[in-house]
Short mmCIF file of C-alpha atoms and ligand atoms in Angstrom, two decimals:
data_model
loop_
_atom_site.label_atom_id
_atom_site.label_comp_id
_atom_site.label_asym_id
_atom_site.label_seq_id
_atom_site.Cartn_x
_atom_site.Cartn_y
_atom_site.Cartn_z
CA UNK A 4 0.00 0.00 0.00
CA UNK A 5 1.29 3.45 -0.83
CA UNK A 6 2.48 5.47 2.13
CA UNK A 7 0.56 8.74 2.58
CA UNK A 8 2.82 11.75 2.78
CA UNK A 9 2.70 15.43 3.34
CA UNK A 10 5.78 16.17 1.27
CA UNK A 11 4.64 14.95 -2.12
CA UNK A 12 5.20 17.41 -4.89
CA UNK A 13 2.18 16.18 -6.75
CA UNK A 14 -1.61 16.04 -6.89
CA UNK A 15 -2.73 18.93 -4.75
CA UNK A 16 -6.22 18.83 -3.38
CA UNK A 17 -8.42 21.74 -4.38
CA UNK A 18 -8.11 23.23 -0.94
CA UNK A 19 -4.34 23.11 -1.01
CA UNK A 20 -4.31 24.48 -4.54
CA UNK A 21 -6.27 27.54 -3.46
CA UNK A 22 -4.01 27.90 -0.43
CA UNK A 23 -1.00 27.79 -2.73
CA UNK A 24 -2.42 30.12 -5.33
CA UNK A 25 -2.95 32.83 -2.75
CA UNK A 26 0.68 32.46 -1.63
CA UNK A 27 2.12 32.32 -5.12
CA UNK A 28 4.39 35.29 -5.90
CA UNK A 29 3.13 37.40 -8.79
CA UNK A 30 6.27 39.33 -9.75
CA UNK A 31 9.98 38.51 -10.02
CA UNK A 32 10.67 40.79 -7.03
CA UNK A 33 8.27 38.80 -4.87
CA UNK A 34 10.02 35.52 -5.77
CA UNK A 35 12.67 34.34 -3.36
CA UNK A 36 15.82 32.38 -4.27
CA UNK A 37 16.87 31.08 -7.73
CA UNK A 38 18.83 34.35 -8.05
CA UNK A 39 20.58 33.28 -11.23
CA UNK A 40 17.38 32.25 -13.02
CA UNK A 41 15.59 35.41 -11.88
CA UNK A 42 18.38 37.64 -13.13
CA UNK A 43 18.47 36.00 -16.55
CA UNK A 44 14.69 36.17 -16.79
CA UNK A 45 14.63 39.83 -15.78
CA UNK A 46 17.10 40.67 -18.55
CA UNK A 47 15.25 38.64 -21.18
CA UNK A 48 11.92 40.23 -20.18
CA UNK A 49 13.33 43.78 -20.20
CA UNK A 50 14.98 43.21 -23.60
CA UNK A 51 11.83 41.71 -25.14
CA UNK A 52 9.74 44.60 -23.78
CA UNK A 53 12.16 47.19 -25.21
CA UNK A 54 11.91 45.54 -28.62
CA UNK A 55 8.14 45.15 -28.19
CA UNK A 56 8.55 41.48 -29.05
CA UNK A 57 7.24 38.33 -27.36
CA UNK A 58 9.71 36.36 -25.24
CA UNK A 59 11.48 33.31 -26.61
CA UNK A 60 10.20 29.89 -25.53
CA UNK A 61 11.32 28.89 -22.03
CA UNK A 62 11.83 25.50 -20.39
CA UNK A 63 11.93 25.20 -16.59
CA UNK A 64 13.14 21.90 -15.21
CA UNK A 65 13.75 20.52 -11.74
CA UNK A 66 12.01 18.56 -8.96
CA UNK A 67 8.34 19.29 -8.16
CA UNK A 68 7.38 22.20 -5.93
CA UNK A 69 10.39 24.44 -6.72
CA UNK A 70 8.44 27.11 -8.60
CA UNK A 71 8.16 26.15 -12.28
CA UNK A 72 4.43 26.98 -12.49
CA UNK A 73 5.00 30.07 -10.36
CA UNK A 74 7.70 31.37 -12.70
CA UNK A 75 5.54 30.71 -15.78
CA UNK A 76 2.81 32.89 -14.22
CA UNK A 77 5.35 35.51 -13.18
CA UNK A 78 6.75 35.67 -16.73
CA UNK A 79 3.24 36.25 -18.12
CA UNK A 80 2.54 38.92 -15.48
CA UNK A 81 5.81 40.72 -16.08
CA UNK A 82 5.17 40.72 -19.84
CA UNK A 83 1.62 41.98 -19.25
CA UNK A 84 0.40 38.91 -21.16
CA UNK A 85 -2.34 36.36 -20.64
CA UNK A 86 -1.46 32.80 -19.71
CA UNK A 87 -3.17 29.60 -20.82
CA UNK A 88 -2.26 26.43 -18.96
CA UNK A 89 -2.33 22.79 -19.89
CA UNK A 90 -0.23 19.69 -19.31
CA UNK A 91 1.46 17.00 -21.39
CA UNK A 92 -0.93 14.17 -20.50
CA UNK A 93 -4.02 16.37 -21.19
CA UNK A 94 -2.95 17.09 -24.77
CA UNK A 95 -3.68 13.79 -26.44
CA UNK A 96 -4.45 14.79 -30.03
CA UNK A 97 -3.30 17.56 -32.35
CA UNK A 98 -6.87 18.91 -32.06
CA UNK A 99 -6.38 19.49 -28.31
CA UNK A 100 -3.39 21.75 -29.01
CA UNK A 101 -5.20 23.41 -31.90
CA UNK A 102 -7.98 24.43 -29.50
CA UNK A 103 -5.43 26.17 -27.27
CA UNK A 104 -3.34 27.74 -30.03
CA UNK A 105 -6.20 29.12 -32.06
CA UNK A 106 -7.29 31.30 -29.13
CA UNK A 107 -3.87 32.57 -28.21
CA UNK A 108 -3.03 36.27 -28.69
CA UNK A 109 0.25 37.94 -29.62
CA UNK A 110 2.74 37.68 -26.73
CA UNK A 111 0.50 35.35 -24.71
CA UNK A 112 2.08 32.54 -22.70
CA UNK A 113 1.11 28.92 -23.29
CA UNK A 114 2.19 26.93 -20.24
CA UNK A 115 2.55 23.16 -20.64
CA UNK A 116 3.32 21.33 -17.41
CA UNK A 117 4.88 17.84 -17.55
CA UNK A 118 5.90 18.58 -21.11
CA UNK A 119 7.98 15.37 -21.22
CA UNK A 120 4.68 13.47 -21.31
CA UNK A 121 3.48 14.89 -24.64
CA UNK A 122 2.68 12.18 -27.16
CA UNK A 123 4.91 12.01 -30.25
CA UNK A 124 2.17 13.20 -32.70
CA UNK A 125 1.37 16.19 -30.47
CA UNK A 126 5.06 16.99 -30.09
CA UNK A 127 5.57 16.92 -33.85
CA UNK A 128 2.48 19.08 -34.33
CA UNK A 129 3.96 21.67 -31.96
CA UNK A 130 7.35 22.02 -33.72
CA UNK A 131 6.20 24.36 -36.54
CA UNK A 132 4.04 26.25 -34.03
CA UNK A 133 7.13 26.95 -31.92
CA UNK A 134 9.43 27.71 -34.81
CA UNK A 135 7.38 29.39 -37.51
CA UNK A 136 4.17 30.22 -35.63
CA UNK A 137 2.01 28.16 -37.94
CA UNK A 138 0.50 24.69 -37.84
CA UNK A 139 -0.57 22.23 -40.49
CA UNK A 140 -3.90 20.87 -39.39
CA UNK A 141 -5.51 17.91 -41.12
CA UNK A 142 -9.30 17.88 -41.34
CA UNK A 143 -11.40 14.88 -42.36
CA UNK A 144 -9.76 11.59 -43.19
CA UNK A 145 -9.25 9.17 -46.07
CA UNK A 146 -10.07 10.56 -49.53
CA UNK A 147 -11.52 13.78 -48.11
CA UNK A 148 -8.53 14.57 -45.91
CA UNK A 149 -7.16 18.12 -46.41
CA UNK A 150 -4.31 19.90 -44.70
CA UNK A 151 -5.01 23.46 -43.70
CA UNK A 152 -2.10 25.77 -43.01
CA UNK A 153 -3.10 27.80 -40.00
CA UNK A 154 -1.09 30.93 -39.08
CA UNK A 155 -0.70 31.65 -35.36
CA UNK A 156 0.05 34.75 -33.30
CA UNK A 157 3.60 34.99 -31.95
CA UNK A 158 3.27 33.37 -28.54
CA UNK A 159 5.69 32.17 -25.86
CA UNK A 160 5.65 28.51 -24.93
CA UNK A 161 6.70 27.89 -21.34
CA UNK A 162 7.33 24.22 -20.64
CA UNK A 163 7.92 22.63 -17.24
CA UNK A 164 9.34 19.22 -16.54
CA UNK A 165 10.75 17.20 -13.69
CA UNK A 166 12.72 15.12 -16.22
CA UNK A 167 14.59 17.18 -18.77
CA UNK A 168 16.34 13.95 -19.78
CA UNK A 169 13.08 12.52 -21.11
CA UNK A 170 12.54 15.43 -23.48
CA UNK A 171 13.34 14.62 -27.09
CA UNK A 172 16.32 16.49 -28.54
CA UNK A 173 14.23 18.24 -31.25
CA UNK A 174 11.77 19.58 -28.68
CA UNK A 175 14.49 20.67 -26.27
CA UNK A 176 16.37 22.49 -29.03
CA UNK A 177 13.33 24.63 -29.81
CA UNK A 178 13.48 26.37 -26.43
CA UNK A 179 15.53 29.57 -26.44
CA UNK A 180 15.99 29.55 -22.65
CA UNK A 181 16.45 26.47 -20.47
CA UNK A 182 16.56 27.01 -16.73
CA UNK A 183 17.24 24.45 -14.04
CA UNK A 184 15.64 25.14 -10.66
CA UNK A 185 17.67 24.15 -7.59
CA UNK A 186 16.59 23.29 -4.06
CA UNK A 187 16.27 26.37 -1.81
CA UNK A 188 18.47 27.08 1.21
CA UNK A 189 16.91 27.06 4.70
CA UNK A 190 17.33 30.88 4.80
CA UNK A 191 15.43 31.31 1.53
CA UNK A 192 12.67 29.02 2.75
CA UNK A 193 12.46 31.01 5.99
CA UNK A 194 11.92 34.17 3.92
CA UNK A 195 9.21 32.42 1.88
CA UNK A 196 7.55 31.21 5.11
CA UNK A 197 7.69 34.69 6.64
CA UNK A 198 5.83 36.05 3.61
CA UNK A 199 3.29 33.21 3.77
CA UNK A 200 2.81 33.65 7.54
CA UNK A 201 2.14 37.34 6.98
CA UNK A 202 -0.38 36.65 4.21
CA UNK A 203 -2.11 34.12 6.48
CA UNK A 204 -1.90 36.53 9.45
CA UNK A 205 -0.13 33.98 11.66
CA UNK A 206 1.64 34.87 14.87
CA UNK A 207 4.99 33.10 15.17
CA UNK A 208 7.56 32.94 17.96
CA UNK A 209 11.15 33.68 16.90
CA UNK A 210 12.89 30.62 15.45
CA UNK A 211 9.72 28.70 14.58
CA UNK A 212 9.76 29.49 10.86
CA UNK A 213 13.45 28.47 10.73
CA UNK A 214 12.43 25.15 12.28
CA UNK A 215 9.80 24.54 9.60
CA UNK A 216 12.21 25.67 6.86
CA UNK A 217 14.81 23.12 7.98
CA UNK A 218 12.23 20.33 7.60
CA UNK A 219 11.04 21.42 4.15
CA UNK A 220 13.43 19.48 1.91
CA UNK A 221 14.58 22.66 0.17
CA UNK A 222 11.12 22.97 -1.44
CA UNK A 223 8.77 25.99 -1.14
CA UNK A 224 5.67 23.88 -1.73
CA UNK A 225 6.61 21.61 1.17
CA UNK A 226 7.39 24.63 3.36
CA UNK A 227 3.97 26.17 2.70
CA UNK A 228 2.22 22.86 3.29
CA UNK A 229 4.01 22.26 6.57
CA UNK A 230 3.11 25.78 7.63
CA UNK A 231 -0.51 24.94 6.98
CA UNK A 232 -0.34 21.72 9.01
CA UNK A 233 1.34 23.57 11.86
CA UNK A 234 -1.27 26.32 11.66
CA UNK A 235 -4.05 23.73 12.06
CA UNK A 236 -2.25 22.08 14.95
CA UNK A 237 -1.64 25.40 16.72
CA UNK A 238 -5.30 26.34 16.32
CA UNK A 239 -6.65 23.06 17.73
CA UNK A 240 -4.04 22.19 20.36
CA UNK A 241 -2.99 25.70 21.39
CA UNK A 242 -4.01 29.32 21.07
CA UNK A 243 -3.13 29.69 17.40
CA UNK A 244 0.34 31.05 18.17
CA UNK A 245 3.20 29.14 16.52
CA UNK A 246 5.50 28.39 19.44
CA UNK A 247 8.56 26.14 19.28
CA UNK A 248 6.78 23.42 21.29
CA UNK A 249 3.71 23.51 19.03
CA UNK A 250 5.82 23.38 15.84
CA UNK A 251 7.90 20.49 17.16
CA UNK A 252 4.81 18.53 18.20
CA UNK A 253 3.07 19.17 14.86
CA UNK A 254 6.14 18.03 12.88
CA UNK A 255 6.41 14.96 15.09
CA UNK A 256 2.76 14.15 14.47
CA UNK A 257 3.39 14.40 10.72
CA UNK A 258 6.35 12.03 11.21
CA UNK A 259 8.76 14.56 9.73
CA UNK A 260 12.26 14.28 11.17
CA UNK A 261 14.70 17.17 11.69
CA UNK A 262 16.12 16.73 8.18
CA UNK A 263 12.65 16.83 6.64
CA UNK A 264 12.53 13.11 5.88
CA UNK A 265 9.10 11.53 6.13
CA UNK A 266 7.87 7.96 6.38
CA UNK A 267 8.31 7.28 2.64
CA UNK A 268 11.91 8.52 2.58
CA UNK A 269 12.71 6.35 5.56
CA UNK A 270 10.88 3.38 4.01
CA UNK A 271 13.00 3.68 0.86
CA UNK A 272 16.21 3.80 2.87
CA UNK A 273 15.15 0.94 5.14
CA UNK A 274 14.10 -1.20 2.16
CA UNK A 275 17.52 -0.62 0.63
CA UNK A 276 19.19 -1.86 3.79
CA UNK A 277 16.85 -4.65 4.81
CA UNK A 278 15.87 -6.08 1.43
CA UNK A 279 18.77 -5.17 -0.85
CA UNK A 280 21.72 -5.34 1.55
CA UNK A 281 22.31 -1.61 1.17
CA UNK A 282 22.11 -1.74 -2.62
CA UNK A 283 22.71 -1.32 -5.43
CA UNK A 284 19.06 -1.87 -6.28
CA UNK A 285 17.05 -0.79 -9.31
CA UNK A 286 14.40 1.90 -8.80
CA UNK A 287 11.75 -0.43 -10.23
CA UNK A 288 12.60 -3.09 -7.66
CA UNK A 289 12.50 -0.61 -4.75
CA UNK A 290 9.15 0.75 -5.99
CA UNK A 291 7.74 -2.80 -6.20
CA UNK A 292 8.96 -3.61 -2.68
CA UNK A 293 7.19 -0.54 -1.29
CA UNK A 294 4.10 -0.72 -3.51
CA UNK A 295 4.81 2.82 -4.70
CA UNK A 296 4.88 4.36 -8.16
CA UNK A 297 8.33 4.46 -9.71
CA UNK A 298 7.63 8.07 -10.81
CA UNK A 299 6.95 9.16 -7.22
CA UNK A 300 10.26 7.74 -6.09
CA UNK A 301 12.17 9.26 -9.01
CA UNK A 302 10.50 12.67 -8.94
CA UNK A 303 9.86 13.32 -5.28
CA UNK A 304 11.92 11.04 -3.03
CA UNK A 305 15.17 10.48 -4.83
CA UNK A 306 16.28 14.03 -5.77
CA UNK A 307 16.35 15.19 -2.15
CA UNK A 308 18.01 12.02 -0.83
CA UNK A 309 20.69 12.43 -3.51
CA UNK A 310 21.06 16.11 -2.68
CA UNK A 311 21.70 15.48 1.02
CA UNK A 312 24.06 12.59 0.24
CA UNK A 313 21.84 9.82 1.61
CA UNK A 314 21.63 7.97 -1.72
CA UNK A 315 24.19 7.26 -4.40
CA UNK A 316 23.28 6.50 -8.00
CA UNK A 317 25.49 3.94 -9.63
CA UNK A 318 25.25 2.17 -12.99
CA UNK A 319 23.88 -0.88 -11.19
CA UNK A 320 21.23 1.00 -9.18
CA UNK A 321 20.75 3.01 -5.99
CA UNK A 322 22.95 2.57 -2.92
CA UNK A 323 22.47 3.88 0.59
CA UNK A 324 25.35 5.91 2.09
CA UNK A 325 26.97 5.78 5.50
CA UNK A 326 25.42 9.18 6.41
CA UNK A 327 21.94 7.79 5.83
CA UNK A 328 22.72 4.72 7.94
CA UNK A 329 24.01 6.95 10.74
CA UNK A 330 20.93 9.18 10.56
CA UNK A 331 18.52 6.24 10.70
CA UNK A 332 20.50 4.40 13.36
CA UNK A 333 21.64 1.59 11.09
CA UNK A 334 25.02 0.13 12.04
CA UNK A 335 27.79 -0.04 9.41
CA UNK A 336 29.04 -3.49 8.57
CA UNK A 337 32.52 -3.91 9.98
CA UNK A 338 33.52 -6.82 7.74
CA UNK A 339 32.60 -5.21 4.44
CA UNK A 340 35.69 -4.22 2.52
CA UNK A 341 34.23 -1.64 0.12
CA UNK A 342 34.56 2.00 1.15
CA UNK A 343 31.87 3.24 3.52
CA UNK A 344 29.62 0.28 2.80
CA UNK A 345 26.46 0.42 4.87
CA UNK A 346 25.42 -2.09 7.46
CA UNK A 347 23.17 -4.78 6.05
CA UNK A 348 20.81 -5.02 8.96
CA UNK A 349 19.05 -2.63 11.23
CA UNK A 350 20.44 -2.26 14.70
CA UNK A 351 18.92 -4.78 17.08
CA UNK A 352 17.76 -7.06 14.27
CA UNK A 353 21.09 -8.74 13.78
P1 LIG B 403 6.29 23.46 -9.51
O1 LIG B 403 5.49 24.00 -10.67
O2 LIG B 403 7.77 23.51 -9.75
O3 LIG B 403 5.84 22.10 -9.05
P2 LIG B 403 5.02 25.63 -8.06
O4 LIG B 403 5.34 26.77 -8.96
O5 LIG B 403 3.63 25.08 -8.12
O6 LIG B 403 6.07 24.44 -8.27
O7 LIG B 403 5.38 26.10 -6.57
C1 LIG B 403 4.77 25.58 -5.43
C2 LIG B 403 4.46 26.65 -4.44
O8 LIG B 403 5.68 27.10 -3.84
C3 LIG B 403 3.82 27.90 -5.04
O9 LIG B 403 2.44 27.88 -4.97
C4 LIG B 403 4.37 29.05 -4.22
O10 LIG B 403 3.51 29.31 -3.13
C5 LIG B 403 5.67 28.51 -3.68
N1 LIG B 403 6.84 29.06 -4.39
C6 LIG B 403 7.46 28.47 -5.44
N2 LIG B 403 8.52 29.20 -5.82
C7 LIG B 403 8.58 30.26 -5.00
C8 LIG B 403 9.48 31.37 -4.88
N3 LIG B 403 10.53 31.52 -5.69
N4 LIG B 403 9.25 32.28 -3.92
C9 LIG B 403 8.19 32.13 -3.08
N5 LIG B 403 7.30 31.10 -3.13
C10 LIG B 403 7.50 30.18 -4.07
#
């Protein structure tokens, strides 16, 4: 059975979506972190505005919850343009894209989330739209089939993906700007939380937002979600004030540890030790052991564990590191010769 988690970067409930939308920065100045990406975007936007031209196509890539959708909206706002949003899996046929493109105005932004999941026919249909701002649309079929050449307004395609590696080379090469989003520092997350707390009119004791930031896996979406959980907890169990004790208890209840790992992260690491002798193990095998989707492990769990040095990716699969064993209280195997090989069994189970 899949393990429920607060830190998933995917499938927001409607309530959470509206919570997030209200906290979403609207301008580049309101955005925190990603200084390099923001600077390059600011220059590209200023230059395009001076020339009174639409922006080039942009691809944002990186783990979920780091701000790809936010930046797409910010780009549209800064350009004073409208944005139309869709996602790779929703665009099944050329006709689905045609519906979007035929209504798009000059300079408007077309945002396609999960762009790596576009089908090949849709992808090929999009190439001339991106390059020459026209599409060849086939109506009818068989003997009556006709191809209509349909001119489009000059628009900006903003694509987002968690897997830039899965994008075909021809599609990737049609983006003028490709920006990788990195995990945020605890300081940046604290700033994001302070803004969110203010918008939600929360009262916080000093140090409490830092505590939440440290447990947020470098991800603004996780930070905002944790803040919401803590807010609920403070309201029901306390006076509404976010004190250190309340925040610690709320995080404990959510089974989030001081490094921001949750039950699923720990389950992956434990499975590696207990079932695969510390690894290497293939991601498919680990997913099957846990009854989880491979995509969830690859998109949400793995990037952070790699970032904090708890996992190693080798040609033969994923391996747990000594740091992870130490953090989880797994003993290293004294007799293993390989460098910093992890212990094969959990402490006490030997
Ligand atoms: P992605 O599209 O990469 O999955 P989102 O753009 O949906 O991520 O971001 C998730 C949430 O995190 C947003 O709703 C917003 O509240 C917050 N957020 C993301 N990036 C930033 C940022 N740079 N500054 C402040 N808040 C941010």
